[in-house]
Coordinates of C-alpha atoms in Angstrom, one line a residue:
Chain A
M12 CA 135.5 102.5 108.2
N13 CA 138.7 103.2 106.4
W14 CA 138.7 107.2 106.0
H15 CA 141.6 106.6 103.4
I16 CA 139.2 105.1 101.2
V17 CA 136.4 107.4 101.7
A18 CA 139.0 110.0 100.8
D19 CA 139.8 108.4 97.6
Y20 CA 136.4 107.8 96.6
V21 CA 135.0 111.7 97.2
P22 CA 135.5 112.7 93.6
Q23 CA 133.8 109.8 92.2
Y24 CA 130.8 110.8 94.4
G25 CA 131.1 114.5 93.5
R26 CA 130.7 113.6 89.9
A27 CA 127.7 111.3 90.5
V28 CA 126.2 114.3 92.2
L29 CA 126.6 116.4 89.5
V30 CA 124.9 113.9 87.1
V31 CA 121.8 113.6 89.9
L32 CA 122.1 117.6 89.8
R33 CA 121.9 118.0 86.1
L34 CA 118.9 114.9 86.0
A35 CA 117.3 116.5 88.6
A36 CA 117.5 120.2 86.9
I37 CA 116.2 119.2 83.8
A38 CA 113.2 116.9 85.3
I39 CA 111.9 119.9 87.7
A40 CA 112.0 122.5 85.1
G41 CA 110.6 120.2 82.5
S42 CA 107.7 118.9 84.7
L43 CA 106.8 122.6 85.5
A44 CA 106.3 123.5 81.9
V45 CA 104.6 120.4 81.0
G46 CA 102.6 120.8 84.8
I47 CA 101.5 124.5 83.7
A48 CA 100.4 123.3 80.1
A49 CA 98.5 120.6 81.5
A50 CA 96.7 122.4 84.2
L51 CA 95.8 125.3 81.9
V52 CA 94.3 122.6 79.5
R53 CA 92.5 120.6 82.1
H54 CA 91.5 124.3 83.9
H55 CA 89.9 125.8 80.6
R56 CA 88.3 122.4 79.7
V57 CA 89.9 122.9 76.1
P58 CA 87.6 120.4 74.0
G59 CA 89.4 117.3 73.1
A60 CA 93.1 118.4 74.8
A61 CA 91.7 118.2 78.3
R62 CA 90.5 114.4 77.9
L63 CA 93.9 113.6 76.6
V64 CA 95.7 115.2 79.3
A65 CA 93.7 113.6 82.2
V66 CA 94.2 110.4 80.3
Y67 CA 98.0 111.1 80.6
V68 CA 97.7 112.2 84.3
E69 CA 96.3 108.9 85.1
V70 CA 98.2 106.6 83.6
S71 CA 101.4 108.7 84.5
R72 CA 100.3 109.2 88.2
N73 CA 99.2 105.4 88.7
T74 CA 102.3 103.7 87.2
P75 CA 105.7 103.3 88.8
S76 CA 108.0 105.6 87.5
M77 CA 110.7 102.3 87.3
V78 CA 108.2 100.6 84.6
Q79 CA 108.1 104.0 82.7
L80 CA 111.7 104.2 82.3
Y81 CA 112.1 100.3 81.2
F82 CA 109.2 101.2 78.7
L83 CA 111.0 104.0 77.2
Y84 CA 114.7 102.7 77.7
F85 CA 114.2 98.9 76.2
G86 CA 110.8 99.5 74.8
L87 CA 111.0 102.5 72.6
P88 CA 113.9 101.2 70.1
L89 CA 111.8 98.7 68.6
V90 CA 109.7 101.3 67.2
G91 CA 112.5 103.2 66.1
V92 CA 113.2 105.7 68.9
K93 CA 116.4 105.2 69.8
A94 CA 117.9 107.3 73.1
D95 CA 120.8 107.0 75.9
G96 CA 119.9 106.2 79.4
F97 CA 120.7 109.8 80.2
T98 CA 117.9 111.3 77.9
C99 CA 115.5 108.3 78.7
A100 CA 115.5 109.3 82.4
A101 CA 114.9 112.9 81.7
V102 CA 112.2 112.3 79.3
G103 CA 110.6 109.8 81.9
L104 CA 110.8 111.9 84.8
V105 CA 109.4 114.8 83.3
F106 CA 106.7 112.5 82.1
L107 CA 106.1 111.7 85.8
G108 CA 106.7 114.9 87.3
G109 CA 104.4 116.5 84.7
S110 CA 101.4 115.1 85.9
Y111 CA 102.2 115.9 89.9
M112 CA 102.8 119.4 88.7
A113 CA 99.7 119.5 87.1
E114 CA 97.5 118.4 89.4
A115 CA 99.0 120.9 92.1
L116 CA 98.8 123.6 89.5
R117 CA 95.3 122.7 89.1
S118 CA 94.0 123.3 92.6
G119 CA 95.6 126.7 93.0
L120 CA 94.1 127.6 90.0
E121 CA 91.1 126.5 91.4
A122 CA 91.8 128.4 94.6
V123 CA 92.1 131.7 92.5
R124 CA 88.7 133.8 93.3
K125 CA 86.3 134.6 90.6
G126 CA 86.2 138.1 92.0
Q127 CA 89.7 138.4 91.0
L128 CA 88.9 137.8 87.3
D129 CA 86.1 140.3 87.5
A130 CA 88.3 142.7 88.8
A131 CA 90.8 141.7 85.8
A132 CA 88.2 142.3 83.5
S133 CA 86.9 145.6 84.7
L134 CA 90.9 146.9 84.5
G135 CA 90.4 146.2 81.1
L136 CA 93.5 143.9 81.2
S137 CA 93.4 141.2 78.0
P138 CA 93.0 137.3 78.8
R139 CA 96.8 137.0 78.2
Q140 CA 97.6 139.9 80.8
T141 CA 94.9 138.4 83.2
L142 CA 96.5 134.8 82.9
L143 CA 100.3 135.6 83.2
R144 CA 99.6 138.6 86.0
V145 CA 96.7 137.7 88.1
T146 CA 95.7 133.8 87.6
L147 CA 99.0 132.1 87.6
P148 CA 100.8 134.1 90.2
Q149 CA 98.1 133.6 92.7
A150 CA 97.6 130.1 91.5
F151 CA 101.3 129.5 91.9
A152 CA 101.4 131.0 95.8
V153 CA 98.8 128.6 96.4
A154 CA 100.4 125.6 95.1
L155 CA 103.8 126.3 95.9
P156 CA 103.8 123.7 99.1
A157 CA 103.0 121.3 96.8
L158 CA 105.3 122.0 94.0
T159 CA 108.1 122.1 96.3
A160 CA 107.0 118.8 98.0
N161 CA 107.1 117.3 93.9
A162 CA 110.4 118.9 93.6
I163 CA 112.0 116.9 96.4
F164 CA 110.1 114.0 95.3
L165 CA 111.9 114.3 91.8
V166 CA 115.0 114.5 93.4
K167 CA 114.8 111.5 95.1
E168 CA 112.9 109.8 92.0
T169 CA 116.3 110.3 90.3
S170 CA 117.8 107.5 92.8
I171 CA 116.0 104.7 90.4
V172 CA 117.9 105.8 87.0
S173 CA 121.0 103.3 87.6
V174 CA 118.3 100.5 86.1
I175 CA 118.5 102.1 82.4
A176 CA 122.2 102.5 82.8
V177 CA 122.7 105.9 83.8
V178 CA 126.2 106.4 86.2
D179 CA 124.1 108.0 89.2
L180 CA 125.2 107.5 92.9
M181 CA 123.2 104.1 93.3
A182 CA 125.0 102.9 90.1
L183 CA 128.4 104.1 91.3
T184 CA 128.0 102.9 95.2
Q185 CA 126.8 99.5 93.3
N186 CA 130.3 99.4 91.3
L187 CA 132.3 100.1 94.0
V188 CA 130.8 97.5 96.5
S189 CA 130.9 94.9 93.9
M190 CA 134.4 95.5 92.7
F191 CA 136.2 96.3 95.8
Y192 CA 134.2 95.4 98.6
T193 CA 134.3 98.5 100.0
S194 CA 130.5 98.7 101.2
N195 CA 130.9 100.6 104.5
E196 CA 132.4 103.5 102.9
A197 CA 130.4 103.7 100.1
Y198 CA 127.0 103.4 102.0
L199 CA 128.4 106.2 103.9
L200 CA 129.4 108.3 101.0
L201 CA 125.9 107.3 99.0
V202 CA 123.8 108.7 102.1
A203 CA 126.2 111.7 102.7
S204 CA 125.6 112.7 99.0
Y205 CA 121.9 112.4 99.3
L206 CA 122.1 114.7 102.2
V207 CA 124.4 117.0 100.6
I208 CA 121.8 117.7 97.7
L209 CA 118.5 117.7 99.4
L210 CA 118.9 119.1 102.9
P211 CA 120.2 122.3 101.4
L212 CA 117.2 122.1 98.8
S213 CA 114.6 121.5 101.2
V214 CA 115.8 124.4 103.3
A215 CA 115.9 126.7 100.8
L216 CA 112.4 126.0 99.4
R217 CA 110.8 126.3 103.0
L218 CA 112.4 129.4 103.0
L219 CA 110.6 130.4 99.3
E220 CA 107.5 129.2 101.0
R221 CA 107.8 131.6 103.6
R222 CA 108.5 134.8 101.4
V223 CA 105.6 133.6 99.2
R224 CA 103.1 133.1 101.8
H225 CA 101.9 136.8 101.9
A226 CA 100.8 136.5 98.5
S227 CA 98.3 134.2 98.7
F228 CA 96.0 136.4 100.7
G229 CA 96.1 134.2 104.2
S230 CA 94.2 131.2 102.7
Chain B
M26 CA 107.2 78.6 63.3
P27 CA 107.4 81.1 66.1
L28 CA 104.6 81.8 68.2
S29 CA 102.8 84.7 68.0
V30 CA 103.6 87.6 70.7
P31 CA 100.2 86.8 72.7
E32 CA 100.6 83.1 72.5
W33 CA 104.1 83.4 73.8
L34 CA 102.5 85.6 76.7
V35 CA 100.6 82.7 77.8
S36 CA 102.7 80.0 76.6
A37 CA 105.9 78.9 79.3
G38 CA 104.5 79.6 82.3
N39 CA 104.7 83.7 81.4
A40 CA 101.2 84.6 82.3
R41 CA 101.3 82.7 85.4
Q42 CA 104.8 84.1 86.5
L43 CA 103.4 87.5 86.0
A44 CA 100.3 86.9 88.0
E45 CA 102.5 85.5 90.8
G46 CA 104.5 88.6 91.0
L47 CA 101.7 90.8 90.9
G48 CA 100.6 89.0 94.0
L49 CA 103.4 89.2 95.8
T50 CA 103.6 93.1 94.8
A51 CA 100.1 93.2 96.2
L52 CA 101.0 91.5 99.3
I53 CA 104.0 93.5 99.9
A54 CA 101.7 96.7 99.7
L55 CA 98.7 95.8 101.6
V56 CA 100.7 94.5 104.6
S57 CA 103.2 97.8 104.8
A58 CA 100.1 99.8 104.1
A59 CA 97.8 98.4 107.2
A60 CA 101.1 98.6 109.6
S61 CA 101.9 102.1 108.4
M62 CA 97.9 103.1 109.2
L63 CA 98.2 101.3 112.7
L64 CA 101.6 102.8 113.7
G65 CA 100.5 106.1 111.5
T66 CA 97.9 106.7 113.7
A67 CA 100.0 106.4 116.9
F68 CA 102.3 108.6 115.1
G69 CA 100.3 111.5 114.2
F70 CA 99.3 112.0 117.9
V71 CA 103.1 112.2 118.7
L72 CA 103.4 114.8 116.0
A73 CA 100.7 116.7 117.3
A74 CA 101.6 116.2 121.0
R75 CA 101.3 119.3 123.5
H76 CA 105.1 118.7 124.6
P77 CA 107.2 120.4 122.2
A78 CA 110.1 117.8 123.3
V79 CA 107.8 114.9 121.9
R80 CA 106.9 116.9 119.0
A81 CA 110.4 117.7 118.3
V82 CA 111.5 113.8 118.3
G83 CA 108.5 112.9 116.1
R84 CA 109.4 115.4 113.3
I85 CA 113.1 114.6 113.3
Y86 CA 112.2 111.0 112.4
L87 CA 109.3 112.3 110.0
E88 CA 112.3 114.5 108.5
A89 CA 114.7 111.7 108.4
V90 CA 112.5 109.0 106.7
R91 CA 111.3 111.8 104.3
I92 CA 114.6 113.3 103.0
V93 CA 116.5 109.6 102.2
P94 CA 115.4 108.1 98.9
L95 CA 113.5 104.6 99.6
V96 CA 115.9 103.0 97.5
V97 CA 118.9 104.0 99.8
L98 CA 117.0 103.0 102.8
L99 CA 116.2 99.6 101.2
Y100 CA 119.7 99.0 100.6
L101 CA 120.9 99.9 103.7
A102 CA 118.2 97.7 105.4
Y103 CA 119.1 94.8 103.1
Y104 CA 122.6 94.8 102.9
V105 CA 123.9 96.7 105.5
A106 CA 121.7 96.5 108.7
S107 CA 120.8 92.7 108.5
A108 CA 124.2 92.0 107.8
E109 CA 125.4 93.9 110.7
L110 CA 123.0 92.8 113.4
G111 CA 123.0 89.5 111.8
L112 CA 119.4 89.7 111.2
N113 CA 119.4 87.6 107.9
A114 CA 115.9 88.8 106.9
S115 CA 114.7 88.0 103.9
N116 CA 114.4 90.5 101.2
V117 CA 110.3 90.1 101.3
T118 CA 110.6 90.7 105.0
T119 CA 113.3 94.0 104.7
S120 CA 110.9 95.6 102.4
I121 CA 107.8 95.5 104.4
V122 CA 109.6 96.6 107.5
V123 CA 111.5 99.5 105.3
F124 CA 108.0 100.7 103.9
T125 CA 106.7 100.5 107.3
V126 CA 109.1 102.7 108.6
W127 CA 108.6 105.3 105.9
G128 CA 104.7 104.8 105.6
T129 CA 104.6 105.6 109.5
G130 CA 106.3 108.8 108.9
E131 CA 104.1 109.9 106.0
F132 CA 100.7 108.8 107.8
G133 CA 101.4 110.0 110.8
D134 CA 101.7 113.6 108.9
V135 CA 98.3 113.1 107.4
V136 CA 96.9 112.1 110.7
R137 CA 98.5 115.3 112.3
G138 CA 97.0 117.4 109.9
A139 CA 93.6 115.9 110.5
V140 CA 93.8 116.1 114.4
T141 CA 95.3 119.6 114.3
S142 CA 92.6 120.6 111.8
I143 CA 89.6 120.0 113.8
P144 CA 88.5 123.3 115.4
R145 CA 89.2 124.3 118.8
H146 CA 85.6 124.5 120.0
Q147 CA 85.0 121.1 119.1
Y148 CA 87.5 119.8 122.0
E149 CA 86.2 123.0 124.6
S150 CA 82.4 121.9 123.7
A151 CA 83.0 118.1 124.5
Q152 CA 84.9 119.3 128.0
A153 CA 81.7 121.8 128.4
L154 CA 79.6 118.4 128.1
G155 CA 81.9 116.8 131.0
L156 CA 83.4 114.2 128.7
S157 CA 86.8 112.9 129.9
T158 CA 89.6 113.3 127.8
T159 CA 89.4 109.7 126.4
S160 CA 85.8 109.9 125.2
T161 CA 86.6 113.4 123.8
Y162 CA 89.2 111.6 121.6
L163 CA 87.0 108.4 120.8
R164 CA 83.4 110.0 120.5
V165 CA 84.4 113.6 119.1
I166 CA 87.6 113.9 117.8
V167 CA 88.4 110.3 116.0
P168 CA 85.2 110.2 114.2
Q169 CA 85.8 113.6 112.7
S170 CA 89.5 112.7 111.9
V171 CA 88.8 109.6 110.0
R172 CA 86.6 111.3 107.5
R173 CA 89.5 113.8 106.9
V174 CA 92.0 110.8 107.2
A175 CA 90.6 108.5 104.9
P176 CA 91.3 110.2 100.8
A177 CA 94.9 110.1 102.1
A178 CA 95.1 106.7 103.6
I179 CA 93.8 105.3 100.4
N180 CA 96.1 106.7 98.2
L181 CA 98.7 106.0 100.6
V182 CA 98.2 102.2 99.2
T183 CA 98.5 103.3 95.5
R184 CA 101.8 104.8 96.5
M185 CA 102.8 101.5 98.4
I186 CA 101.9 99.6 95.4
K187 CA 103.9 101.7 93.1
T188 CA 106.8 102.0 95.8
T189 CA 107.0 98.0 95.7
S190 CA 108.7 98.2 92.4
L191 CA 111.9 99.1 94.1
C192 CA 112.2 95.9 95.6
A193 CA 113.6 94.9 92.4
F194 CA 116.8 96.6 93.6
I195 CA 117.0 93.9 96.7
S196 CA 116.0 91.0 94.3
V197 CA 112.3 90.2 95.4
A198 CA 110.4 88.3 92.7
E199 CA 107.4 90.9 92.4
V200 CA 106.0 91.9 89.3
M201 CA 108.6 94.0 87.6
T202 CA 111.2 91.4 88.3
V203 CA 109.1 88.9 86.8
G204 CA 108.8 91.2 83.8
R205 CA 112.7 91.9 83.5
Q206 CA 113.4 87.9 83.7
I207 CA 110.6 87.5 81.1
V208 CA 112.5 89.9 79.0
S209 CA 115.8 88.7 79.2
V210 CA 114.7 85.1 78.5
A211 CA 113.3 86.3 75.2
N212 CA 116.3 88.1 74.4
Q213 CA 118.3 84.9 74.7
S214 CA 116.4 83.1 72.4
F215 CA 116.4 86.0 69.8
Q216 CA 112.7 84.8 69.1
H217 CA 110.7 87.9 70.1
P218 CA 112.5 91.3 69.3
Q219 CA 109.8 93.1 70.4
A220 CA 109.3 91.4 73.8
P221 CA 110.5 94.5 75.9
F222 CA 108.2 96.7 74.2
V223 CA 105.1 94.0 75.0
V224 CA 106.4 92.9 78.3
Y225 CA 106.9 96.3 79.9
A226 CA 103.8 97.3 78.3
V227 CA 102.0 94.6 80.3
V228 CA 103.1 95.3 83.5
M229 CA 102.8 99.1 83.0
V230 CA 98.9 98.0 82.5
L231 CA 98.6 95.5 85.4
Y232 CA 100.1 98.0 88.0
F233 CA 97.7 100.6 86.3
L234 CA 94.6 97.8 87.0
L235 CA 95.7 97.8 90.3
C236 CA 96.1 101.6 91.1
W237 CA 93.7 103.5 89.3
P238 CA 90.6 101.9 90.8
I239 CA 91.6 102.6 94.3
S240 CA 92.9 106.4 93.0
R241 CA 89.3 106.9 92.2
G242 CA 87.6 105.7 94.8
A243 CA 90.0 107.9 97.1
Q244 CA 88.8 110.8 94.6
R245 CA 85.1 109.6 95.2
L246 CA 85.4 109.9 99.1
E247 CA 87.0 113.2 98.7
R248 CA 83.7 114.6 97.1
V249 CA 81.2 112.6 98.9
W250 CA 83.1 113.7 102.8
A251 CA 84.0 117.1 101.6
T252 CA 84.1 119.0 104.8

């Protein structure tokens, strides 16, 4: 282990960490948006759309993200859709994460008691107010552990985007190993970089879960 | 006269190679899943142990395999551990070992959840009837736990199948790698511009056909055995 080399590599790993963080942030935010929409469509059994969403969820959850990324990156240009690796990775991860978030939120929505809706109706809340102020907050509280698990899952899932030419931590490591044979230093920084991203995130999400627990009525 | 796409897929051994790749995918997934369930069951009792020190060691193991991305674990196992320890393990063996290390943690957590969710009075009733600890577990706790664990166990198999696609990173010739090879050959011959679209769609469908029935089975079980 040559610590001079390690020190030399730190800035490059810092940049790759930022790539992973940017990608993960887009993936998590996009997945939540897709997940909320998909969960509501399925929960309220919107005619036509519910079936479509069900197909999307089944395909997304029963195929590996690696294949989804390849299909987007190498397959879509042939039907005239061109996008760079980073965009494909973001779209692919949202496609994957959206279905996981949808399933988590759907079980959260199902856990909201009917009495809550009756109470909202008797207070004269509009359907929109009921959704935003009663149903969704409670569904989120119940689904939170699953949502945070999905968030961590998505960050880890970014580790395969080097296969579609995104220069992430894996790609950087492969380059440094194959060009300079500095494998020990590169692998050490690879593991350290993921820990720097994932440990604080996992602790922060756990604290968030603890704070929100009181909202789920002890269930 | 170039071949049509379906003809080309079946010709030149492409279909056969994909089938072989899929076989290797299934083999790695099933062996890893079976080993994970065996070891994970034991690990579940470690996580549910009375002694806090035992539990703490279990938790550390679980968090460690959960926090590092599997690609990184595969890489380290194949390029660092094998080399440093002079094991010279094949990439298939390495994959199975890494997936088992990970799956044991995941399945152990499921078993822990099941064992600890059995109401206390079940243990107490068994003791009141004069059953020994061994009998209590074998005749009361385990049969009830199996029902709670089954859906998660089945889901672990589909997760394993999907995870095997990562073996492409260490050049295992599973279905994903075979697909990539077919595409690169097609690209070199310029005969089939739509090859990537077709081949990756086919690979996607193959994975789906493998995973979806298993996922459905798990959902069914969950409904039938709802406790």
